[in-house]
Structures are given as C-alpha cells and as structure tokens.
Amino acid sequence: MIASVSTRPVRVAAPFWVVLALLGGVAWLVAANEARDMGAGPGTMGMTFPFFIGMWVSMMAAMMLPAIGPQAAGQVLAYVPASVAGRLPGVLGFGAGFLLPWALYGVIAFLVLSGVDSLVEDSPETARWLGVGILAVAGLYQFTPAKRRALDHCRMALHASGVGSLVGDLRAGILDGAVCVGCCWPLMATLISVGVMNLTAMVGLAAVIFAEKVLPRPRLVAGIAGAALLALALAAAIDPSLLPGVVMDEMPMPMSP
C-alpha cells in the first residue's frame, strides 16, 4: 500500500532531517578518513569482507541519509501523533531499515570486486573494457522507464505498513530502501570502475542522489547525470587512467644511481 508524504509544515519535519543529516555527516567523516588513507585502487583493495561491509554501510549512510530526510520525516509525521522526541525513534528506524538493502547490495559488490581483483591481474584489457562498459550502462540506465518509476516513488510515496510502530517504520525503510537500490544500483556500480574508495566519486554520487531525491525536476537531474556518465565512459575508453578501479596503477621504477 502506498501512502502520500505528509504535508505537515517544513519546520516540523526539519529536526528529523537535521538528525539524519548529522548522522550522514559522521558517516562522511569515517568514509573520508579511510578513503584518504587508502586512495582509489582496483577491486577490494585488500579489505576483508567484514571490514568492507562496515565501510560500505558507512558510505551508503553518508550518501543516502541526508537525501532521505523528507521520506523518513514524512513517514513518521504522517502516522505518529507524538512529540518530537517520541517520533525520533521512528525516524531512526526508517533510516536503519533503508540501509539494510544497501548492505545486501554491498555483499554482491564485494563478490564482484573480488572477481575484479583477479581480472585486473589476469586480463588487464578485459578489466579496462569492463570498467568502460559499467560507466556506459550506468549512463544509459538514467534514461530508462525503470529509473523513472523508481525515482518517482522515491520522491512521492512511502510504504505505510505497521503504522505507528517502530517495527512498521523499520519495515517501511526496508521497502523504500529496496526501491532506492532499484533506482540507484547502476550509479553505485560505477565505483567498480573508478575505485570503491574513490572520495571524489563518492561526493559526486552523493550530489546526484541528493538532487534526484530532493531538488525540483529530478528527471532533468537524472538525464544530466546520465549524459555525464556516457561522456566519462567515452573519455575512459581513450584514457584508461580514468578507471583506477579496474586498471593497475603502474608506478615508475626508480632508476639505479
């Protein structure tokens, strides 16, 4: 069942959006610190599965939580006649549920990146064109009906299940997070091409996601992002250095004295 987003005043919903934005800010500090230390490289970059999933969830929280503020606040404000403090657990439950499908996506991403580790060593040319192909597919997906349907859902509707309960808010977050995966999975897949810990890419993706979910004319934003990704794919086909996620960085050997 789909329910409309609450039309309560923005000033009422703002505190909840601020809370999610602050949590996203903390996640940014964690992700940015690790990205600065690790840099952008191919595959899993030596990360163990538990560390990777923890880092992946931090990245998704950084990129997603500020953008889902209106959804989370609208879900709780629409169905919970309580004080600000009383509604806060529901907002946090929605946010936690929203991240669960992205954590599952991270499991798939880890398996793919593990394969990329081997591919980069065994067949560098294949790995390079895989990176180009991922960027091209991500760009084309931005123009598809599937993208438009998922994006419309992200902006205009919430799942109203278990109304008024923390479990209901958690379940609503899971359902809307799953739709968000359907909307944004190709965007996140571009991290395979440019490096999973590429901080510049994280910032760019976060900006696109925020603009698609919050700003006016989301389809225009999606189209601009799609065109940019197609242009990047073309540029990467010419210059492989744009694909640090699938191209081994060959450092020049120091000359002997």
XYZ file of N, CA, C and O in Angstrom, residues 149-232:
336
model
N 10.397 5.241 -12.928
C 9.414 4.730 -11.979
C 9.972 4.719 -10.555
O 9.298 5.133 -9.603
N 11.199 4.227 -10.410
C 11.809 4.170 -9.084
C 12.026 5.577 -8.531
O 11.806 5.833 -7.342
N 12.434 6.488 -9.388
C 12.682 7.861 -8.946
C 11.382 8.537 -8.521
O 11.345 9.263 -7.514
N 10.296 8.280 -9.260
C 9.004 8.844 -8.875
C 8.584 8.338 -7.504
O 8.068 9.086 -6.677
N 8.816 7.068 -7.252
C 8.479 6.506 -5.943
C 9.303 7.173 -4.842
O 8.778 7.528 -3.785
N 10.598 7.334 -5.088
C 11.480 7.904 -4.076
C 11.035 9.309 -3.666
O 11.264 9.731 -2.537
N 10.384 10.022 -4.581
C 10.037 11.407 -4.301
C 8.609 11.591 -3.818
O 8.310 12.565 -3.133
N 7.688 10.693 -4.165
C 6.285 10.998 -3.919
C 5.555 10.027 -3.017
O 4.426 10.271 -2.628
N 6.168 8.909 -2.663
C 5.377 7.939 -1.921
C 6.213 7.229 -0.879
O 7.415 7.107 -0.992
N 5.512 6.723 0.125
C 6.119 5.926 1.179
C 5.265 4.692 1.400
O 4.061 4.712 1.193
N 5.892 3.623 1.846
C 5.139 2.429 2.196
C 4.586 2.593 3.603
O 5.348 2.753 4.547
N 3.305 2.533 3.742
C 2.680 2.668 5.056
C 2.301 1.299 5.585
O 1.234 0.793 5.299
N 3.201 0.681 6.313
C 2.926 -0.628 6.869
C 3.301 -0.623 8.340
O 4.291 -0.029 8.736
N 2.521 -1.285 9.142
C 2.791 -1.273 10.565
C 2.708 0.138 11.124
O 3.518 0.545 11.928
N 1.711 0.886 10.680
C 1.603 2.298 11.008
C 1.694 2.521 12.515
O 1.032 1.866 13.300
N 2.513 3.489 12.901
C 2.597 3.887 14.284
C 3.524 3.062 15.140
O 3.630 3.310 16.335
N 4.211 2.091 14.592
C 5.113 1.252 15.384
C 6.531 1.377 14.862
O 6.755 1.662 13.689
N 7.489 1.120 15.746
C 8.890 1.158 15.343
C 9.172 0.081 14.309
O 9.918 0.314 13.344
N 8.584 -1.092 14.486
C 8.758 -2.169 13.501
C 8.198 -1.740 12.151
O 8.785 -2.024 11.095
N 7.068 -1.043 12.182
C 6.489 -0.552 10.932
C 7.391 0.446 10.237
O 7.543 0.419 9.015
N 8.006 1.341 11.022
C 8.928 2.312 10.428
C 10.158 1.613 9.852
O 10.651 1.984 8.783
N 10.658 0.598 10.570
C 11.798 -0.171 10.073
C 11.443 -0.863 8.763
O 12.211 -0.824 7.794
N 10.259 -1.484 8.732
C 9.824 -2.187 7.515
C 9.611 -1.204 6.360
O 9.974 -1.490 5.219
N 9.042 -0.041 6.678
C 8.876 0.976 5.635
C 10.218 1.389 5.067
O 10.374 1.579 3.857
N 11.218 1.538 5.949
C 12.560 1.889 5.477
C 13.147 0.817 4.583
O 13.767 1.115 3.557
N 12.953 -0.456 4.965
C 13.473 -1.558 4.149
C 12.838 -1.549 2.762
O 13.527 -1.681 1.739
N 11.517 -1.368 2.706
C 10.820 -1.375 1.422
C 11.266 -0.209 0.542
O 11.533 -0.379 -0.650
N 11.371 0.962 1.130
C 11.799 2.117 0.336
C 13.279 2.048 -0.011
O 13.700 2.500 -1.069
N 14.083 1.444 0.875
C 15.486 1.232 0.542
C 15.648 0.289 -0.634
O 16.527 0.487 -1.488
N 14.790 -0.740 -0.700
C 14.848 -1.677 -1.821
C 14.518 -0.975 -3.133
O 15.147 -1.225 -4.168
N 13.527 -0.078 -3.092
C 13.202 0.693 -4.298
C 14.367 1.601 -4.668
O 14.691 1.783 -5.843
N 15.024 2.164 -3.654
C 16.169 3.032 -3.920
C 17.312 2.253 -4.567
O 18.009 2.773 -5.435
N 17.507 1.003 -4.151
C 18.512 0.165 -4.811
C 18.165 0.016 -6.287
O 19.029 0.109 -7.170
N 16.876 -0.217 -6.569
C 16.450 -0.315 -7.960
C 16.668 0.962 -8.736
O 16.912 0.940 -9.941
N 16.605 2.089 -8.034
C 16.794 3.384 -8.679
C 18.268 3.700 -8.920
O 18.631 4.257 -9.958
N 19.119 3.331 -7.955
C 20.499 3.835 -7.956
C 21.580 2.776 -8.083
O 22.775 3.100 -7.999
N 21.213 1.483 -8.262
C 22.266 0.458 -8.303
C 23.302 0.701 -9.393
O 24.497 0.461 -9.157
N 22.931 1.178 -10.600
C 23.989 1.409 -11.591
C 24.927 2.548 -11.187
O 26.119 2.507 -11.495
N 24.371 3.578 -10.504
C 25.241 4.662 -10.043
C 26.300 4.124 -9.093
O 27.488 4.452 -9.209
N 25.883 3.285 -8.145
C 26.840 2.729 -7.195
C 27.801 1.748 -7.861
O 28.949 1.599 -7.438
N 27.344 1.089 -8.915
C 28.216 0.151 -9.634
C 29.386 0.863 -10.286
O 30.428 0.244 -10.551
N 29.243 2.169 -10.530
C 30.360 2.903 -11.143
C 31.583 2.916 -10.233
O 32.699 3.143 -10.705
N 31.384 2.666 -8.929
C 32.533 2.603 -8.016
C 33.448 1.432 -8.361
O 34.624 1.442 -8.021
N 32.921 0.417 -9.033
C 33.767 -0.684 -9.506
C 34.776 -0.149 -10.508
O 35.954 -0.523 -10.490
N 34.329 0.755 -11.352
C 35.196 1.304 -12.402
C 36.207 2.307 -11.869
O 37.371 2.309 -12.282
N 35.756 3.174 -10.977
C 36.617 4.289 -10.548
C 37.273 4.047 -9.196
O 38.052 4.880 -8.720
N 36.974 2.917 -8.561
C 37.574 2.600 -7.266
C 36.573 2.760 -6.146
O 35.967 3.829 -5.998
N 36.384 1.704 -5.372
C 35.340 1.710 -4.353
C 35.595 2.744 -3.260
O 34.665 3.215 -2.613
N 36.855 3.141 -3.077
C 37.186 4.137 -2.060
C 37.570 5.476 -2.693
O 38.309 6.265 -2.100
N 37.051 5.733 -3.868
C 37.332 6.978 -4.582
C 36.486 8.100 -3.979
O 35.273 8.181 -4.203
N 37.104 8.973 -3.203
C 36.368 10.002 -2.476
C 35.693 10.994 -3.420
O 34.561 11.427 -3.171
N 36.362 11.350 -4.507
C 35.758 12.270 -5.473
C 34.489 11.683 -6.057
O 33.466 12.375 -6.200
N 34.526 10.391 -6.375
C 33.338 9.721 -6.909
C 32.222 9.679 -5.878
O 31.043 9.873 -6.208
N 32.563 9.433 -4.617
C 31.547 9.409 -3.555
C 30.827 10.747 -3.469
O 29.588 10.803 -3.368
N 31.597 11.820 -3.500
C 30.997 13.155 -3.412
C 30.087 13.411 -4.613
O 28.967 13.920 -4.474
N 30.555 13.047 -5.804
C 29.746 13.235 -6.997
C 28.459 12.437 -6.956
O 27.378 12.944 -7.288
N 28.544 11.176 -6.540
C 27.344 10.334 -6.444
C 26.378 10.871 -5.406
O 25.165 10.883 -5.616
N 26.907 11.314 -4.270
C 26.047 11.866 -3.219
C 25.299 13.094 -3.727
O 24.112 13.279 -3.435
N 25.983 13.934 -4.499
C 25.341 15.131 -5.042
C 24.217 14.762 -6.005
O 23.130 15.364 -5.980
N 24.457 13.773 -6.860
C 23.434 13.340 -7.812
C 22.230 12.762 -7.072
O 21.070 13.086 -7.373
N 22.483 11.903 -6.091
C 21.394 11.266 -5.346
C 20.560 12.299 -4.600
O 19.330 12.260 -4.617
N 21.228 13.246 -3.952
C 20.511 14.296 -3.233
C 19.653 15.113 -4.197
O 18.485 15.397 -3.925
N 20.228 15.488 -5.332
C 19.499 16.303 -6.304
C 18.309 15.534 -6.876
O 17.225 16.099 -7.047
N 18.481 14.242 -7.159
C 17.385 13.447 -7.699
C 16.243 13.305 -6.696
O 15.073 13.300 -7.073
N 16.571 13.169 -5.422
C 15.553 12.896 -4.418
C 14.893 14.148 -3.856
O 13.749 14.094 -3.394
N 15.596 15.273 -3.853
C 15.120 16.440 -3.116
C 14.816 17.636 -4.005
O 13.806 18.325 -3.800
N 15.671 17.921 -4.979
C 15.518 19.144 -5.759
C 14.425 19.007 -6.813
O 14.012 17.893 -7.164
N 13.928 20.139 -7.337
C 12.932 20.086 -8.404
C 13.501 19.448 -9.684
O 14.714 19.378 -9.864
N 12.606 18.964 -10.543
C 12.941 18.410 -11.855
C 13.956 17.259 -11.752
O 15.048 17.316 -12.329
N 13.612 16.208 -11.034
C 14.546 15.096 -10.847
C 14.914 14.379 -12.143
O 16.028 13.871 -12.275
N 13.981 14.332 -13.101
C 14.294 13.647 -14.358
C 15.356 14.405 -15.149
O 16.170 13.786 -15.848
N 15.334 15.715 -15.041
C 16.385 16.508 -15.692
C 17.728 16.211 -15.042
O 18.741 16.043 -15.729
N 17.736 16.140 -13.710
C 18.969 15.805 -12.997
C 19.478 14.432 -13.427
O 20.673 14.255 -13.697
N 18.553 13.454 -13.514
C 18.944 12.102 -13.922
C 19.516 12.110 -15.335
O 20.511 11.420 -15.626
N 18.917 12.891 -16.222
C 19.402 12.958 -17.594
C 20.788 13.582 -17.687
O 21.649 13.106 -18.439
N 21.009 14.653 -16.917
C 22.324 15.288 -16.916
C 23.376 14.317 -16.389
O 24.477 14.194 -16.948
N 23.033 13.603 -15.302
C 23.968 12.621 -14.753
C 24.239 11.502 -15.759
O 25.384 11.045 -15.908
N 23.201 11.066 -16.460
C 23.382 10.022 -17.476
C 24.301 10.468 -18.595
O 25.181 9.717 -19.028
N 24.095 11.698 -19.064
C 24.955 12.219 -20.127
C 26.398 12.333 -19.657
O 27.345 12.026 -20.402
N 26.581 12.762 -18.403
C 27.932 12.887 -17.857
C 28.612 11.524 -17.768
O 29.814 11.392 -18.073
N 27.871 10.497 -17.367
C 28.448 9.155 -17.269
C 28.807 8.601 -18.645
O 29.840 7.943 -18.813
N 27.976 8.866 -19.649
C 28.291 8.417 -21.004
C 29.541 9.134 -21.533
O 30.384 8.512 -22.197
N 29.654 10.416 -21.220
C 30.850 11.157 -21.630
C 32.088 10.609 -20.922
O 33.164 10.482 -21.527
N 31.939 10.252 -19.635
C 33.060 9.687 -18.892
C 33.456 8.327 -19.459
O 34.651 8.005 -19.549
